Amino acid sequence: MYQIDFQKPVAVHFIGIGGISMSGLAEVLLTKGFKISGSDLAESLLTDHLREAGVKFYKGQKASNITDDVDVVVYTAAVHEDNPELAEAVEKRIPILTRAELLGQMMRNYPDAVAIAGTHGKTTTTSMVTEILLAAGEDPTISVGGILHSIGGNIRIGHSGCFVTEACEYTNSYHSFFPTIEVILNIRADHLDFFKDLDDIRDSFHTFAKRLPDTGLLIINADIPNYKELMGDLSCRLVTFALEAQEADYRAENIYYNEEGHGSFDVVYQGETVAHLDLEVPGEHNVANALAAVAAARALGIGKEALERGLDGYRGTERRFEIKGELGGVTVVDDYAHHPDEIRVTLQTARKLHKKKVWCVFQPHTYTRTKKLMGEFAAALSLADEVVLAKIYPARETDTLGISSADLAACLEKLGKKVHYFEAFDEIENFLLQKLVPDELLITMGAGDIVKVGENLLGR
């Protein structure tokens, strides 16, 4: 594998540079003197930012974008072998790295490299760790999978020996990482276009945990079923956290939720109260995320005052139960939830906050996930009073597997739910304008571009 020498900057081209992670990695290299170019199918705020910073950006992907001065090409899992830029790089025998391989090589430059993994909660927990470190006056480098307002985006270039990043399990990409601290938040069935089943996913997380050196630290959720199976042959240090498991090292006690669903609680480590937190994000899942963040921050030497100050002011990232505004007395919220477990937690939170009708406008993400988890999706969405479905967002997929959102609508109807399916966003918006009444809650949900529906409504 090609090894980048971070002391000798070269010209790097990113295929898919507009992605939340790829754009961050490109910016890190740019600040270290590398010449950066990249392409994506569409322009965005992220690509605009990169262009302003000095990146050569190409809209669209074609072989001519791989110019003769390119020294190495970086690509994501969404890029296939027939991609014209990737094919051109192969033809020219230019060294090629995956996004994960580049990120892993970066991590080797930091004595404290924190990788936060799990089926859900990675972005939130990474953001929480970031807020704690900043409250402590630290200067970390951060790569987060969302827009965090306190760092002005999805990347922060620090000058210390601390690097914090999300670690995604899809395509086993995190097996290319070299962390010194790992956090495993949860392990659920997802990305079933790549993994065979839940056992395959558990094996993947076990392999990830074995990436830690003997001196490393694994922080794992003791509420994961049979979590000890994942730890049996590890030689690193181990710390656990949990909401339910009594034997966990870190626990939340004296939990109280205010009328907005924000949790207040004591963080207890092995029987000793080490902090009291008053969160400004709703839901029990965020209490668990905060426990994991505290465990990671304390492993980095952060004390009580910074723990409390950092999380007391944490208001979340974009697209994580983000209140977008009000439309004629209707509260409009947006959330990235695209897995049944995430949908269930988000809608449970919404129901606690709003006693009147909860509308969910859901855009399924990928045909594979929708087909394999159809029943689970229907059960989770049934927590809403009424459901509006958009077309499936294909993301990296081209094969429809013979399904559409109409199939999900049929499952919901069998559960006795009111469900409506529209092909176009403007149809959804016009329908909602006719149906919504004051004091209701509208939540747009999904990992695609469904956020536009709420934003368009608020802009009318």
Coordinates of C-alpha atoms in Angstrom, one line a residue, residues 50-208:
L50 CA -12.9 23.9 -0.2
R51 CA -12.7 25.9 -3.4
E52 CA -12.3 29.1 -1.3
A53 CA -9.5 27.4 0.7
G54 CA -7.6 26.7 -2.5
V55 CA -8.8 23.3 -3.7
K56 CA -9.2 22.7 -7.4
F57 CA -12.8 21.5 -7.6
Y58 CA -14.3 19.7 -10.6
K59 CA -18.1 19.4 -10.9
G60 CA -18.7 16.0 -12.4
Q61 CA -16.4 13.0 -12.7
K62 CA -14.4 12.4 -15.9
A63 CA -11.0 11.0 -16.8
S64 CA -9.5 14.4 -17.7
N65 CA -9.8 15.4 -14.0
I66 CA -6.9 13.1 -13.3
T67 CA -4.1 15.4 -14.5
D68 CA -0.5 14.4 -15.0
D69 CA 0.6 16.2 -11.8
V70 CA -1.6 14.1 -9.5
D71 CA 0.6 11.9 -7.2
V72 CA -2.1 9.9 -5.4
V73 CA -5.9 9.4 -5.7
V74 CA -8.3 8.9 -2.7
Y75 CA -11.8 7.4 -3.2
T76 CA -14.7 6.3 -1.1
A77 CA -16.8 3.1 -0.9
A78 CA -19.4 4.8 -3.1
V79 CA -17.0 4.9 -6.0
H80 CA -17.1 1.8 -8.3
E81 CA -14.4 0.3 -10.6
D82 CA -16.1 1.8 -13.6
N83 CA -15.8 5.3 -12.3
P84 CA -13.9 7.2 -15.1
E85 CA -11.5 8.9 -12.7
L86 CA -10.6 5.7 -10.8
A87 CA -10.2 3.9 -14.1
E88 CA -7.9 6.7 -15.4
A89 CA -5.8 6.5 -12.2
V90 CA -5.4 2.8 -12.6
E91 CA -4.5 3.3 -16.3
K92 CA -1.8 5.8 -15.4
R93 CA -0.6 3.6 -12.5
I94 CA -1.1 6.4 -10.0
P95 CA -1.1 5.2 -6.4
I96 CA -4.6 4.8 -5.0
L97 CA -5.9 4.9 -1.4
T98 CA -9.4 4.4 0.1
R99 CA -10.7 7.1 2.4
A100 CA -10.2 4.8 5.3
E101 CA -6.6 4.0 4.4
L102 CA -5.8 7.7 4.3
L103 CA -7.5 8.3 7.6
G104 CA -5.7 5.4 9.2
Q105 CA -2.3 6.8 8.0
M106 CA -3.2 10.2 9.5
M107 CA -4.0 8.6 12.9
R108 CA -0.5 7.3 13.1
N109 CA 0.7 10.9 13.5
Y110 CA -1.2 11.4 16.8
P111 CA -0.2 9.8 20.2
D112 CA -3.9 10.1 21.3
A113 CA -6.0 8.9 18.4
V114 CA -9.7 8.4 19.4
A115 CA -12.0 6.4 17.1
I116 CA -15.7 6.4 17.9
A117 CA -17.7 3.6 16.5
G118 CA -21.2 2.1 16.7
T119 CA -24.2 1.6 14.5
H120 CA -25.8 4.8 15.9
G121 CA -24.6 7.9 17.8
K122 CA -21.1 8.3 16.3
T123 CA -21.6 11.9 15.2
T124 CA -23.2 13.0 18.5
T125 CA -20.7 11.3 20.7
T126 CA -17.7 12.6 18.6
S127 CA -19.3 16.1 18.9
M128 CA -19.7 15.7 22.7
V129 CA -16.0 14.7 23.1
T130 CA -15.1 17.7 21.0
E131 CA -17.1 20.1 23.2
I132 CA -15.5 18.7 26.3
L133 CA -11.9 19.0 24.9
L134 CA -12.6 22.6 23.8
A135 CA -14.0 23.5 27.2
A136 CA -10.8 22.1 28.8
G137 CA -8.7 24.4 26.6
E138 CA -7.3 21.6 24.5
D139 CA -6.3 21.9 20.8
P140 CA -7.5 18.6 19.2
T141 CA -7.9 17.8 15.5
I142 CA -11.5 16.7 14.9
S143 CA -13.2 14.9 12.0
V144 CA -17.0 14.6 12.6
G145 CA -19.7 13.4 10.3
G146 CA -22.0 16.4 10.7
I147 CA -21.8 20.2 10.9
L148 CA -20.8 21.2 14.5
H149 CA -21.3 24.9 14.9
S150 CA -18.7 25.3 17.6
I151 CA -16.0 24.4 15.2
G152 CA -17.6 26.0 12.2
G153 CA -18.1 22.8 10.2
N154 CA -17.1 19.2 10.1
I155 CA -13.4 19.5 10.6
R156 CA -11.1 21.2 13.1
I157 CA -7.3 21.4 12.6
G158 CA -5.6 21.4 15.9
H159 CA -1.9 21.5 16.9
S160 CA -1.8 19.0 19.7
G161 CA -1.2 15.2 19.7
C162 CA -5.0 14.5 20.0
F163 CA -7.1 13.4 17.0
V164 CA -10.8 12.4 17.4
T165 CA -12.8 10.8 14.6
E166 CA -15.8 8.8 13.8
A167 CA -15.2 5.2 12.8
C168 CA -17.7 3.7 10.4
E169 CA -18.2 -0.1 10.1
Y170 CA -19.4 0.0 6.5
T171 CA -17.1 -2.1 4.2
N172 CA -15.0 -2.7 7.3
S173 CA -13.4 0.7 6.6
Y174 CA -12.4 1.1 10.3
H175 CA -10.1 -1.9 10.0
S176 CA -7.6 0.4 8.4
F177 CA -7.5 2.7 11.4
F178 CA -4.7 2.9 14.1
P179 CA -6.5 4.2 17.2
T180 CA -5.1 4.3 20.8
I181 CA -8.6 4.7 22.2
E182 CA -11.8 3.2 20.8
V183 CA -15.4 3.7 21.8
I184 CA -18.1 1.2 20.8
L185 CA -21.5 2.7 21.4
N186 CA -23.8 -0.1 20.1
I187 CA -23.9 -2.9 17.6
R188 CA -27.1 -3.4 15.6
A189 CA -28.0 -4.9 12.2
D190 CA -27.3 -2.4 9.5
H191 CA -25.5 -2.1 6.1
L192 CA -26.9 -5.5 5.1
D193 CA -25.8 -4.9 1.6
F194 CA -22.3 -5.6 2.8
F195 CA -22.6 -7.6 6.0
K196 CA -24.3 -11.0 6.0
D197 CA -26.1 -10.7 9.3
L198 CA -25.7 -9.4 12.9
D199 CA -23.1 -12.1 13.7
D200 CA -21.0 -10.8 10.8
I201 CA -21.3 -7.3 12.1
R202 CA -20.3 -8.4 15.6
D203 CA -17.2 -10.1 14.1
S204 CA -16.4 -6.9 12.3
F205 CA -16.5 -4.8 15.6
H206 CA -14.4 -7.5 17.3
T207 CA -11.7 -7.2 14.6
F208 CA -11.9 -3.4 15.0

